[in-house]
PDB file of C-alpha atoms and ligand atoms in Angstrom:
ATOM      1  CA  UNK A   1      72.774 125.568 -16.568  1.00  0.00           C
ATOM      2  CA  UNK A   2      71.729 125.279 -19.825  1.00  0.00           C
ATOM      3  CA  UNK A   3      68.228 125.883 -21.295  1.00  0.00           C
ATOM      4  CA  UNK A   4      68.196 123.504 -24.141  1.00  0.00           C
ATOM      5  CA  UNK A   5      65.046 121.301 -24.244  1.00  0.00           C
ATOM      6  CA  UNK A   6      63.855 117.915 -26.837  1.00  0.00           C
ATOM      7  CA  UNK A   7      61.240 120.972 -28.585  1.00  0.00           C
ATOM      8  CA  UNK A   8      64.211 122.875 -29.462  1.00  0.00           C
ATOM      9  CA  UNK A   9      65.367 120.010 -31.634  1.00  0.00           C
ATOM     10  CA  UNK A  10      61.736 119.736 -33.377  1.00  0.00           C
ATOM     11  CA  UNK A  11      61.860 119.661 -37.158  1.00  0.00           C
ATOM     12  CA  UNK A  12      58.783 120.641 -39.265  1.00  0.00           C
ATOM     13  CA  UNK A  13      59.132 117.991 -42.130  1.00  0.00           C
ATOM     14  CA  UNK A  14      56.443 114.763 -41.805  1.00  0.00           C
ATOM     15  CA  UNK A  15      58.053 111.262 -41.352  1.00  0.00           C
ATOM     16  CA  UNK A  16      58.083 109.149 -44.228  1.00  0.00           C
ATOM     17  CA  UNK A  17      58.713 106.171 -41.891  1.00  0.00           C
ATOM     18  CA  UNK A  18      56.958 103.171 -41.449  1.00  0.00           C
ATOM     19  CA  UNK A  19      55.036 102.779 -38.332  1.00  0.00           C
ATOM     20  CA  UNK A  20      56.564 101.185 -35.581  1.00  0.00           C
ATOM     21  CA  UNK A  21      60.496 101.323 -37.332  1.00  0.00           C
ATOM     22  CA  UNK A  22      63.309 101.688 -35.220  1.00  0.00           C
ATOM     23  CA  UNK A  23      64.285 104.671 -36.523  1.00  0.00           C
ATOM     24  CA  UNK A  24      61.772 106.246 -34.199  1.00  0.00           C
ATOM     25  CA  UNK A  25      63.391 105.473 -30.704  1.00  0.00           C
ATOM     26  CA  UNK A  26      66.862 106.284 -32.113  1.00  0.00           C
ATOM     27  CA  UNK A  27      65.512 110.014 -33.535  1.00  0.00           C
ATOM     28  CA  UNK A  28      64.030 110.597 -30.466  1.00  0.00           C
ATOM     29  CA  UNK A  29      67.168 109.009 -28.208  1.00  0.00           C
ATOM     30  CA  UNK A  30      69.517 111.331 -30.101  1.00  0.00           C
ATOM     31  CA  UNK A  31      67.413 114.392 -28.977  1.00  0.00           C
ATOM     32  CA  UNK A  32      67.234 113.524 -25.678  1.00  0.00           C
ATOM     33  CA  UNK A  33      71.026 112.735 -25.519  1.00  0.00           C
ATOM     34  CA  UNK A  34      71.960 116.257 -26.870  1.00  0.00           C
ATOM     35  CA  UNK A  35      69.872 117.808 -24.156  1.00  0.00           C
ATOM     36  CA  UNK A  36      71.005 115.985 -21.210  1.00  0.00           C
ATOM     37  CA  UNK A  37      74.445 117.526 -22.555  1.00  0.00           C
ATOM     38  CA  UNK A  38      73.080 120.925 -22.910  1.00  0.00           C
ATOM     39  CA  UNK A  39      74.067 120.741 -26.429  1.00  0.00           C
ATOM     40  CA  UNK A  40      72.347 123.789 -28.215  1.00  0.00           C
ATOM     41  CA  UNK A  41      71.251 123.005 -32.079  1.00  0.00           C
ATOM     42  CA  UNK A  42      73.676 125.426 -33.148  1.00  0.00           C
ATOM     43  CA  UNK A  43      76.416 123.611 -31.559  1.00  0.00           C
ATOM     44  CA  UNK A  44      75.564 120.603 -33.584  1.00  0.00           C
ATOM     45  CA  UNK A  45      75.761 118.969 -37.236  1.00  0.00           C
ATOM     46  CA  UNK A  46      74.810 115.699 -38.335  1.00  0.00           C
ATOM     47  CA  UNK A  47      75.470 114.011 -41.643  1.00  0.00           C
ATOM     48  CA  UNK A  48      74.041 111.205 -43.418  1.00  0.00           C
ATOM     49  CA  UNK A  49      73.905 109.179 -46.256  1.00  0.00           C
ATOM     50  CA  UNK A  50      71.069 107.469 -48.432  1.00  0.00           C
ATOM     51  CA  UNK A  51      68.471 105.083 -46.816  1.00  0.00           C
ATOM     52  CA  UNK A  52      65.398 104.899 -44.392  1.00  0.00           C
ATOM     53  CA  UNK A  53      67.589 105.851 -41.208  1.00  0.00           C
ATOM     54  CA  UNK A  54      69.756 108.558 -43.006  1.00  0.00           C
ATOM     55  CA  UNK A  55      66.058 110.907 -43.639  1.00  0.00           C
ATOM     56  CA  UNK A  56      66.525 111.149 -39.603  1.00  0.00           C
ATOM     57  CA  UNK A  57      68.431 114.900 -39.890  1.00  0.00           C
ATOM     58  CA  UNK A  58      65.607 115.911 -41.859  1.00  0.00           C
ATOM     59  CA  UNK A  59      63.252 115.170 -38.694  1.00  0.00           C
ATOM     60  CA  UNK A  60      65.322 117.262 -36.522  1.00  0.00           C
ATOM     61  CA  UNK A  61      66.246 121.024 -36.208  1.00  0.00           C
ATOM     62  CA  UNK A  62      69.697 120.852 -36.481  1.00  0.00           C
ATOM     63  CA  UNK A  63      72.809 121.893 -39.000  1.00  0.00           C
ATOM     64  CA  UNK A  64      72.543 118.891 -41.102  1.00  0.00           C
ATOM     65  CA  UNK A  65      74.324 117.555 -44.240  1.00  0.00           C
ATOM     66  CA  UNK A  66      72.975 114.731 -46.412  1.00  0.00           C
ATOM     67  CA  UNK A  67      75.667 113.197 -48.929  1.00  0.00           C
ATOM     68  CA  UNK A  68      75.821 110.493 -51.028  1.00  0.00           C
ATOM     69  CA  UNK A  69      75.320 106.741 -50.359  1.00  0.00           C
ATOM     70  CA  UNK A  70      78.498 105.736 -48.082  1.00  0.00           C
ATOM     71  CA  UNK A  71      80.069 109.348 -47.495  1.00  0.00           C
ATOM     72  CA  UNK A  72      78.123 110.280 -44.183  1.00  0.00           C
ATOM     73  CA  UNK A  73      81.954 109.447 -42.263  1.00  0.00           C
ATOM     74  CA  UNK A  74      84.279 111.331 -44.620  1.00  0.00           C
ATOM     75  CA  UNK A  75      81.766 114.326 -45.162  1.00  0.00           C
ATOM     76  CA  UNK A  76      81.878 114.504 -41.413  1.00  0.00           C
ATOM     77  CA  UNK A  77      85.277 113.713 -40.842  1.00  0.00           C
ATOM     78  CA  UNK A  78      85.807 117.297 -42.861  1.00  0.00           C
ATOM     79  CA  UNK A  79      83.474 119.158 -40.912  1.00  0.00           C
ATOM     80  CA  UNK A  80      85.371 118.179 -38.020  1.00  0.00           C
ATOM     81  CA  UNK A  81      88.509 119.406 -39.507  1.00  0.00           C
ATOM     82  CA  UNK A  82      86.520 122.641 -40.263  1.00  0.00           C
ATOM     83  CA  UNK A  83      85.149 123.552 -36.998  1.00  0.00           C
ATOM     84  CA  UNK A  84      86.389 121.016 -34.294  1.00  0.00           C
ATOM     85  CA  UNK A  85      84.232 123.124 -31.653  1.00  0.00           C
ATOM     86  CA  UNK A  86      80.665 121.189 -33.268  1.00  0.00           C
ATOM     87  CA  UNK A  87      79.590 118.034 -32.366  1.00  0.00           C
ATOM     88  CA  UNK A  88      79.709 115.851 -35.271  1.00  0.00           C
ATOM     89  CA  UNK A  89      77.359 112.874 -35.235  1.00  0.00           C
ATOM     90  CA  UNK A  90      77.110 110.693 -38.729  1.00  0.00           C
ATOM     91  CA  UNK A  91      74.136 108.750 -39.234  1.00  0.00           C
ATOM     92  CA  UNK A  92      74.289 105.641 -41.570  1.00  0.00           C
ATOM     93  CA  UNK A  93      72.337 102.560 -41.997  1.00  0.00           C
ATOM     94  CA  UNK A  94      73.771  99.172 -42.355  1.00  0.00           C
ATOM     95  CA  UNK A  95      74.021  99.440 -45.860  1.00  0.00           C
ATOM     96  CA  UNK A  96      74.947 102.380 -46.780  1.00  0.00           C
ATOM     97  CA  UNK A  97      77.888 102.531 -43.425  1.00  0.00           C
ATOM     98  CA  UNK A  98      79.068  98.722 -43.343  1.00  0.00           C
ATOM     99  CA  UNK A  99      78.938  97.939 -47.636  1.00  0.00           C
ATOM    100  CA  UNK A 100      79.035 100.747 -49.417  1.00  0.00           C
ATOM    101  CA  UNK A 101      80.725 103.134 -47.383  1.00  0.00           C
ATOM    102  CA  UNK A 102      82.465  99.752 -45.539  1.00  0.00           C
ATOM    103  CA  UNK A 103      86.383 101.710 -46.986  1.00  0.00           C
ATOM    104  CA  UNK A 104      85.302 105.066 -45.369  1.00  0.00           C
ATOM    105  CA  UNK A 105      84.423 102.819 -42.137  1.00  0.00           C
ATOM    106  CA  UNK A 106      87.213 101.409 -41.441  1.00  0.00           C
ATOM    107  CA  UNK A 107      89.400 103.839 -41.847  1.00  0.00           C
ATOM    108  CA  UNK A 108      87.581 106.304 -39.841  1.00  0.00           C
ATOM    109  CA  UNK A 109      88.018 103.598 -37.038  1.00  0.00           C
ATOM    110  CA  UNK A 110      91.903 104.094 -37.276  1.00  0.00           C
ATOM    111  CA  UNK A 111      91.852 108.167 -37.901  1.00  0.00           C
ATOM    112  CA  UNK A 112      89.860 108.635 -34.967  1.00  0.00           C
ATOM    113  CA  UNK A 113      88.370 111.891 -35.421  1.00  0.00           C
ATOM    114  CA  UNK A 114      86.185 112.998 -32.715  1.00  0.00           C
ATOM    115  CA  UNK A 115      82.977 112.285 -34.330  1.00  0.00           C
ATOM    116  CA  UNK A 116      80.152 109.689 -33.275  1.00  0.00           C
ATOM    117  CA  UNK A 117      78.664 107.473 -35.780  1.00  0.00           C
ATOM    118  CA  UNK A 118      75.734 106.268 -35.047  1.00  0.00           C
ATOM    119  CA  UNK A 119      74.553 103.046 -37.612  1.00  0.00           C
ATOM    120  CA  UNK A 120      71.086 102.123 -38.185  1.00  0.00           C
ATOM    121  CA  UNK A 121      71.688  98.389 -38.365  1.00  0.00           C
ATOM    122  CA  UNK A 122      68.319  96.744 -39.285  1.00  0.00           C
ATOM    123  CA  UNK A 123      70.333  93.788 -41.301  1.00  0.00           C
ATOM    124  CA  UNK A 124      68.876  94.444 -44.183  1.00  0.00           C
ATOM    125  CA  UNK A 125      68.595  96.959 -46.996  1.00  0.00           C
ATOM    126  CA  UNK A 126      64.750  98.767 -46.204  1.00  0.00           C
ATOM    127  CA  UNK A 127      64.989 101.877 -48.635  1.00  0.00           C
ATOM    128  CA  UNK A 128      65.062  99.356 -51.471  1.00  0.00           C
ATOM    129  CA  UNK A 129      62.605  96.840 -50.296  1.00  0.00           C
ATOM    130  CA  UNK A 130      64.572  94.198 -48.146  1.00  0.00           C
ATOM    131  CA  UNK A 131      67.349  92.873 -50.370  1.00  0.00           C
ATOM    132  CA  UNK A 132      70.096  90.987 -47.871  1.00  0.00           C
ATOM    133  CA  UNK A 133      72.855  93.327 -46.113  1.00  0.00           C
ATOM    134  CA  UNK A 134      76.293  93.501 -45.285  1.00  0.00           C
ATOM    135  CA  UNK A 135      75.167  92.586 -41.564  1.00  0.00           C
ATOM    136  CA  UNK A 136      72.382  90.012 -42.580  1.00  0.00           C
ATOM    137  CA  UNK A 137      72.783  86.505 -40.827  1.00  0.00           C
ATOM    138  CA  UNK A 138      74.088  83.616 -42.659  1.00  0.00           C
ATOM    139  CA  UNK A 139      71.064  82.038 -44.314  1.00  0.00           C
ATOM    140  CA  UNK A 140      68.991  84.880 -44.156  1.00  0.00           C
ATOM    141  CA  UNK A 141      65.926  84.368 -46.749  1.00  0.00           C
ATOM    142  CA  UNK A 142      65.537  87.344 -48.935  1.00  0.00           C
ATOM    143  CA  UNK A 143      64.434  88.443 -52.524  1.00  0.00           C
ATOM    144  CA  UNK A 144      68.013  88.709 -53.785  1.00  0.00           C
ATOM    145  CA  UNK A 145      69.124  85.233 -51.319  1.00  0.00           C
ATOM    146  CA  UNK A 146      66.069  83.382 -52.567  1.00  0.00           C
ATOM    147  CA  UNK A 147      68.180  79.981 -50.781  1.00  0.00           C
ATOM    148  CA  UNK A 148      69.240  82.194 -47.671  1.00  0.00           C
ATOM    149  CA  UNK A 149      72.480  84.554 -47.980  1.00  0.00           C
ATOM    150  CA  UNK A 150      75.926  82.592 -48.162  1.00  0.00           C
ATOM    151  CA  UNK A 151      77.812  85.356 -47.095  1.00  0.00           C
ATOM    152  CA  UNK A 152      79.368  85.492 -43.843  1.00  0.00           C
ATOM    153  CA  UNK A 153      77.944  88.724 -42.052  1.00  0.00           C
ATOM    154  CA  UNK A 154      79.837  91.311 -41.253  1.00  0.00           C
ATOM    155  CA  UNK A 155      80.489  92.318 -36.999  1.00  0.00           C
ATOM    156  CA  UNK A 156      80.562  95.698 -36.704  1.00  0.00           C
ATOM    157  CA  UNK A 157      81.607  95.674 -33.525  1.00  0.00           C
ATOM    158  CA  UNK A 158      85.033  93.583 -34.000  1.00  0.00           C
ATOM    159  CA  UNK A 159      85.691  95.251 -37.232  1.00  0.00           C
ATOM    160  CA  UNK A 160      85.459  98.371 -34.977  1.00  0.00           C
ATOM    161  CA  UNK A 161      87.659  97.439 -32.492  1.00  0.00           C
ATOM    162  CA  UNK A 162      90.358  95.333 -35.150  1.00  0.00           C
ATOM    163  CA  UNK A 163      90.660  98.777 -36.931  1.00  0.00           C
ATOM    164  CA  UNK A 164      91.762 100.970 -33.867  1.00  0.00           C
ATOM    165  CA  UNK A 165      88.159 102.348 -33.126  1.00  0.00           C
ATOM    166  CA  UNK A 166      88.250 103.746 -29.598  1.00  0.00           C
ATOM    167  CA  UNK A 167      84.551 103.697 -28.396  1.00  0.00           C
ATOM    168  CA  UNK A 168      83.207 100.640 -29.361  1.00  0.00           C
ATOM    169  CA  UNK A 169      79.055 100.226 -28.620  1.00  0.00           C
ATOM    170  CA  UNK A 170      75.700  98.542 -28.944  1.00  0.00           C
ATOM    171  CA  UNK A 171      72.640  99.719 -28.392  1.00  0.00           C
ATOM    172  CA  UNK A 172      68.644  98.663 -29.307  1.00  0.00           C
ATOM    173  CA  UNK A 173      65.615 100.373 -30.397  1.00  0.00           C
ATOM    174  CA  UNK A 174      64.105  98.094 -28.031  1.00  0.00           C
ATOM    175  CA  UNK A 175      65.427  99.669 -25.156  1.00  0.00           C
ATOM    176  CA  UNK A 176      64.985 103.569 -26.023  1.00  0.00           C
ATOM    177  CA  UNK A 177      65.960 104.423 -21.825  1.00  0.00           C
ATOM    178  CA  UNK A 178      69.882 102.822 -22.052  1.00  0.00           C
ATOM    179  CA  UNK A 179      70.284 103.884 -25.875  1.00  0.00           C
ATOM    180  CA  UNK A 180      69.895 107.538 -24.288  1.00  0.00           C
ATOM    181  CA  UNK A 181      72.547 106.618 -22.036  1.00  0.00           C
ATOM    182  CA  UNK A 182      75.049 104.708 -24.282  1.00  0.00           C
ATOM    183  CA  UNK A 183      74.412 107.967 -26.896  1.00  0.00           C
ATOM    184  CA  UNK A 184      75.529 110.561 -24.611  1.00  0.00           C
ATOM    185  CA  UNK A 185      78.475 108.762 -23.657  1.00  0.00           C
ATOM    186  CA  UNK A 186      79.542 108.548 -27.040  1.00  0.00           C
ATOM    187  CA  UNK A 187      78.939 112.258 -27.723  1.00  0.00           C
ATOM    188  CA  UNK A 188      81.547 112.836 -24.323  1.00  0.00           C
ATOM    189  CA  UNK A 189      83.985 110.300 -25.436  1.00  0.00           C
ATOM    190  CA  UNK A 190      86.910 112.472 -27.140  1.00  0.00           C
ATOM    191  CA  UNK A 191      87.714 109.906 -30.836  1.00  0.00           C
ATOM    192  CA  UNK A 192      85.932 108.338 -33.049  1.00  0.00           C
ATOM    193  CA  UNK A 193      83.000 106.484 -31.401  1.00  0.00           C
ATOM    194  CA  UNK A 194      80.669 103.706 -32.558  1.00  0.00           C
ATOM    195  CA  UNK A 195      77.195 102.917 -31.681  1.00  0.00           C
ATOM    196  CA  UNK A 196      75.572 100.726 -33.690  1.00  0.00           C
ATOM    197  CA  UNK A 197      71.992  99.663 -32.985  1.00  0.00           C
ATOM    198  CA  UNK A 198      70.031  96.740 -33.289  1.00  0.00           C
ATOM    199  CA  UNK A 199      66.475  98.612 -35.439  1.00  0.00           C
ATOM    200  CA  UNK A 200      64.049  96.554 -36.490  1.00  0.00           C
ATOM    201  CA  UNK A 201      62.557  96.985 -40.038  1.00  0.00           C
ATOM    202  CA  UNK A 202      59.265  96.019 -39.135  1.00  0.00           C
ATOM    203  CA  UNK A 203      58.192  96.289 -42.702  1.00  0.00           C
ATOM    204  CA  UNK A 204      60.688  94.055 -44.425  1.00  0.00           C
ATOM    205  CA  UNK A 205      62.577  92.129 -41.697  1.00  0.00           C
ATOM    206  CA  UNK A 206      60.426  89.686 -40.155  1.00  0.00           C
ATOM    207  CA  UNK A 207      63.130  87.421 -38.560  1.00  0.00           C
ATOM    208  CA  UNK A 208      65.033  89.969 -36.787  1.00  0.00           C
ATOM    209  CA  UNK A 209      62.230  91.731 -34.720  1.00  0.00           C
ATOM    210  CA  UNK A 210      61.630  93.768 -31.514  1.00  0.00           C
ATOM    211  CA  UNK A 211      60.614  90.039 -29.831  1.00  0.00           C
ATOM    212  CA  UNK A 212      63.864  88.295 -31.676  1.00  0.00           C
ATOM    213  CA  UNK A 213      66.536  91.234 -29.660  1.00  0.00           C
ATOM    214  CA  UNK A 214      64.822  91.444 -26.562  1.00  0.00           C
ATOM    215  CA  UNK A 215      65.150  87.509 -26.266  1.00  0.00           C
ATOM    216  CA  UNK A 216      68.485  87.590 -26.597  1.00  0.00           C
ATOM    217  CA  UNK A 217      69.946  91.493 -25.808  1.00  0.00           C
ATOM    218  CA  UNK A 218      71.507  91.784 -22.007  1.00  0.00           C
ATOM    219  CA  UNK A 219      73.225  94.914 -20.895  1.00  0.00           C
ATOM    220  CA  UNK A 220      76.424  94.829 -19.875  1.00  0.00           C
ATOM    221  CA  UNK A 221      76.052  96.991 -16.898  1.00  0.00           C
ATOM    222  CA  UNK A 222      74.502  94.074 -15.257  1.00  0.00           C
ATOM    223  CA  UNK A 223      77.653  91.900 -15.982  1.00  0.00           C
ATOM    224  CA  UNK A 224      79.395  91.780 -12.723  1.00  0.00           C
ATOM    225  CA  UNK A 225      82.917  93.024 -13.110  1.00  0.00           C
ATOM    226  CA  UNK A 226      82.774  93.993 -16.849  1.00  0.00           C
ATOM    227  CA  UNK A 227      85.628  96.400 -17.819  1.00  0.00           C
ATOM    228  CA  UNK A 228      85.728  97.965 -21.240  1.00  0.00           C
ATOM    229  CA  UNK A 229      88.785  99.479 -20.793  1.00  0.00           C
ATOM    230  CA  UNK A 230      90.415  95.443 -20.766  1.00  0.00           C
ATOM    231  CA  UNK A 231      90.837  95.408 -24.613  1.00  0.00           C
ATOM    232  CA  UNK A 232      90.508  91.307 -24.513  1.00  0.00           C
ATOM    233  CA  UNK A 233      87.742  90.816 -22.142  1.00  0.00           C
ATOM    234  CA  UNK A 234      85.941  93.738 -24.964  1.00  0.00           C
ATOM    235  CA  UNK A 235      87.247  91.212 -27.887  1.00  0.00           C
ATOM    236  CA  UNK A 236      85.182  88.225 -26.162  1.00  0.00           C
ATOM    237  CA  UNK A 237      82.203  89.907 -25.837  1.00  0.00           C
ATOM    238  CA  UNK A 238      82.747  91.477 -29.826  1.00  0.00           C
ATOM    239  CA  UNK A 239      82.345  87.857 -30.875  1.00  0.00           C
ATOM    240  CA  UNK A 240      79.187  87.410 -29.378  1.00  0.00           C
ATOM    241  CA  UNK A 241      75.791  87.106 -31.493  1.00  0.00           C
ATOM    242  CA  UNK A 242      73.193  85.005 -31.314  1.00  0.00           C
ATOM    243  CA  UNK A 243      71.573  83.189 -27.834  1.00  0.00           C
ATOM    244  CA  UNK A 244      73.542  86.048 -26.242  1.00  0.00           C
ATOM    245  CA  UNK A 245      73.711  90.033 -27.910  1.00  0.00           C
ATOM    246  CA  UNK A 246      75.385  92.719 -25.552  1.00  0.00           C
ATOM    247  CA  UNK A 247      74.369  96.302 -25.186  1.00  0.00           C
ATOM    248  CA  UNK A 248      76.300  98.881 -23.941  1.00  0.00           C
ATOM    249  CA  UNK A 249      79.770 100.270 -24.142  1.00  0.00           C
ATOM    250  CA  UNK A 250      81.774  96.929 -25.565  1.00  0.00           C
ATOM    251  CA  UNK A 251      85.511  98.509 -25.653  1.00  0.00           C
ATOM    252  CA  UNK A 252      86.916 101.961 -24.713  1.00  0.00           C
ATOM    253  CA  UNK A 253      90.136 103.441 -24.828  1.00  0.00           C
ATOM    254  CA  UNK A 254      90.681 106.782 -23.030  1.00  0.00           C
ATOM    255  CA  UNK A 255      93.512 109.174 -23.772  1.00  0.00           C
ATOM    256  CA  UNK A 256      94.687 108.420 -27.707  1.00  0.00           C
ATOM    257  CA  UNK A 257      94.745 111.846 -29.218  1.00  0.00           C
ATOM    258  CA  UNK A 258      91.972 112.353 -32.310  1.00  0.00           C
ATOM    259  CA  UNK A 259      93.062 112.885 -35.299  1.00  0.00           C
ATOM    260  CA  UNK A 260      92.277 116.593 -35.418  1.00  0.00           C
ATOM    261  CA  UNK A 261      94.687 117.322 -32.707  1.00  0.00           C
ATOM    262  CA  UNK A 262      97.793 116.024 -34.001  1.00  0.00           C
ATOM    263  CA  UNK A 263      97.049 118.793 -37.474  1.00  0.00           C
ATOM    264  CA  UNK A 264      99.689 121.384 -36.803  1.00  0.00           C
ATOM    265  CA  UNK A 265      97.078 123.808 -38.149  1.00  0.00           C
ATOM    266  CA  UNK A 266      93.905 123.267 -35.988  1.00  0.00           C
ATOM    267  CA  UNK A 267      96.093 123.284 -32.999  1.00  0.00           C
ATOM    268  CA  UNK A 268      96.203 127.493 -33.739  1.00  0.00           C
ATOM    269  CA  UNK A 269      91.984 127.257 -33.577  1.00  0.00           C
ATOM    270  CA  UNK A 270      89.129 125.695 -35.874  1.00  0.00           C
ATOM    271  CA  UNK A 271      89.965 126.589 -39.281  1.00  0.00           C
ATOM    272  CA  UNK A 272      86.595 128.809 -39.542  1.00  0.00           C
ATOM    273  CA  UNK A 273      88.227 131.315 -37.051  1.00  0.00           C
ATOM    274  CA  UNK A 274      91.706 131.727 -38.699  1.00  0.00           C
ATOM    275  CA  UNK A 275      90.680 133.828 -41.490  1.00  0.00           C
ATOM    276  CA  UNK A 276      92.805 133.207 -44.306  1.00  0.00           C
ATOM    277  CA  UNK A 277      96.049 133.868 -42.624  1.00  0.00           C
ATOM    278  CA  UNK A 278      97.847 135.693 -45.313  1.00  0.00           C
ATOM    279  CA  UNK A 279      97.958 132.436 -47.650  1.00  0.00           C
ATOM    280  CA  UNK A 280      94.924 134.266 -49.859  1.00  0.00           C
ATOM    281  CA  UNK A 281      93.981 137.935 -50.020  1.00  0.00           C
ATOM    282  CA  UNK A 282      90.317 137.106 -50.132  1.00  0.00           C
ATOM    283  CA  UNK A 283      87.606 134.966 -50.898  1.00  0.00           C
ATOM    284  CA  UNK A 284      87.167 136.375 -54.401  1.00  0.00           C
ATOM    285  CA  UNK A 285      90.445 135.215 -55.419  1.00  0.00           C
ATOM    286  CA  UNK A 286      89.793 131.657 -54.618  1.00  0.00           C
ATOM    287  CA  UNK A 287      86.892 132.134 -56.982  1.00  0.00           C
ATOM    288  CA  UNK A 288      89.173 133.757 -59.629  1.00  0.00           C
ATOM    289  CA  UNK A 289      91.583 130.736 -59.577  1.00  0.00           C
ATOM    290  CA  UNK A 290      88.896 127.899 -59.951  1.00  0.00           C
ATOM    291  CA  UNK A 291      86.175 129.054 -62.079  1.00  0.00           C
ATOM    292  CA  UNK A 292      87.759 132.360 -64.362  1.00  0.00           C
TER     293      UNK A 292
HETATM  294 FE1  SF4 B   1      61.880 101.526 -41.218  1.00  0.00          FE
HETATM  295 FE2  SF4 B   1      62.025  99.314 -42.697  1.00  0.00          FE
HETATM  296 FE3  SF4 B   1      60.032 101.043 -43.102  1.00  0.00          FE
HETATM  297 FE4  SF4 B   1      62.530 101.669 -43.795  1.00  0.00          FE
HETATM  298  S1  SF4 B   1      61.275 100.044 -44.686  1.00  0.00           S
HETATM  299  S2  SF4 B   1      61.084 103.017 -42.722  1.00  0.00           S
HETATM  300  S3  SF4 B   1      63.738 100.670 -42.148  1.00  0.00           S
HETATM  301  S4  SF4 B   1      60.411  99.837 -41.231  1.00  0.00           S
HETATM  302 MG1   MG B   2      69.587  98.587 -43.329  1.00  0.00          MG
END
């Protein structure tokens, strides 16, 4: 039984966030997801990028590690490779995981290392002041799209699933109760797993809104007879956006070994607990052969 509670993942900095953002449900979902796993802080590291949504680790007490803009996958992809016994969890925003760091995302999807990534998809670019994004809808009216973005947005979810992701989900600020859910079952799947959620930027995205989702989000627990382990029923519902946005767990494949597990080396232990295993006398000489 484990004594973790949501105070034990209290940070002390002060949000910079805007009132009402969607960051705030998600920050607070994440908590609540570690503790309904017993998850200990400890036992825990997060990494992030640049943008609103990747400040989140900063609000939490937790091992955190804040790269540069795009790297939140790969940076965690090595601390997985470190110490596979942590729970990984990668924060990016639309941005900064679907453009900029759009190479590291994809081919996380096919590595599947058994990390979640959690995206901050607000389909547009807040930090800088609401330019258009990688996931903004075609036509979408912004300071850099003065005549509405001609660029075909990019779905997260089928780009996911098309590069060998094996937990494929959605979930929505709007809904804080089944994000908790959908979280924790992406901390428990083993691979890489996706949730990407729908977060308002209340401050500089005033078509896609809290009102705009909840019009058109459904869960798909309440679709009778959904299965997403039945890869082409999953594909259907990838495509859809629009009248009609799902929530939940889209596609999941159980029993494809991560990444980490087929490293001859990691199967002796997490690298952290080998020592240096005779390869290196100490740490000092590593020193001596880089910087003397
Ligand atoms: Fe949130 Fe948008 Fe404000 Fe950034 S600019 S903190 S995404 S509401
Ligand atoms: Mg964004």
């Amino acid at each position: 039984m484990s004594n973790v509670t949501v105070a034990d993942y209290q940070g002390i900095e002060v949000s910079t966030w805007c009132p009402g953002c969607g960051d705030f449900p998600i920050l607070k979902c994440i908590k609540e997801a570690l503790v309904q796993l017993g998850l200990a802080p400890h036992q825990v590291i997060m990494t992030s990028g640049i943008g609103c949504g990747s400040k989140l680790p900063h609000y939490m007490r937790v091992n955190a590690y804040d790269s540069v803009h795009g790297r939140a996958l790969p940076v965690a992809m090595g601390l997985k490779l470190a110490n596979h016994d942590l729970t990984v969890i990668s924060i990016t925003g639309d941005g900064d995981g679907y453009g900029i760091g759009g190479n590291h995302f994809i081919h996380t999807c096919r590595r599947n290392p058994d990390i979640v990534h959690i995206a901050q998809n607000n389909q547009v670019y807040g930090l800088t002041k609401g330019q258009y994004s990688p996931t903004s809808d075609l036509g979408y009216i912004t300071t850099t799209s003065p005549e509405g973005s001609i660029e075909v947005a990019i779905n997260p979810i089928a780009l996911a699933m098309a590069t060998g992701a094996t937990f494929v989900s959605r979930a929505s600020s709007g809904d804080p109760k089944h994000m908790t859910q959908v979280i924790a079952k992406a901390i428990q799947h083993k691979g890489y797993a996706l949730v990407d959620v729908l977060q308002p930027c209340v401050t500089f995205n005033k078509k896609n809104t809290y009102a705009w989702y909840k019009e058109r989000v459904y869960k798909l627990d309440d679709e009778k007879g959904y299965d997403p382990h039945d890869p082409k029923a999953a594909w259907v519902k990838a495509q859809e956006w629009g009248t009609r946005i799902p929530i939940g767990v889209i596609y999941q494949e159980v029993g494809r070994l991560t990444y980490e597990e087929q490293v001859t080396v990691l199967k002796q232990g997490p690298l952290v607990k080998q020592g240096f295993n005779g390869r290196i006398k100490d740490d000092s000489e590593l020193l001596k052969e880089e910087f003397v």
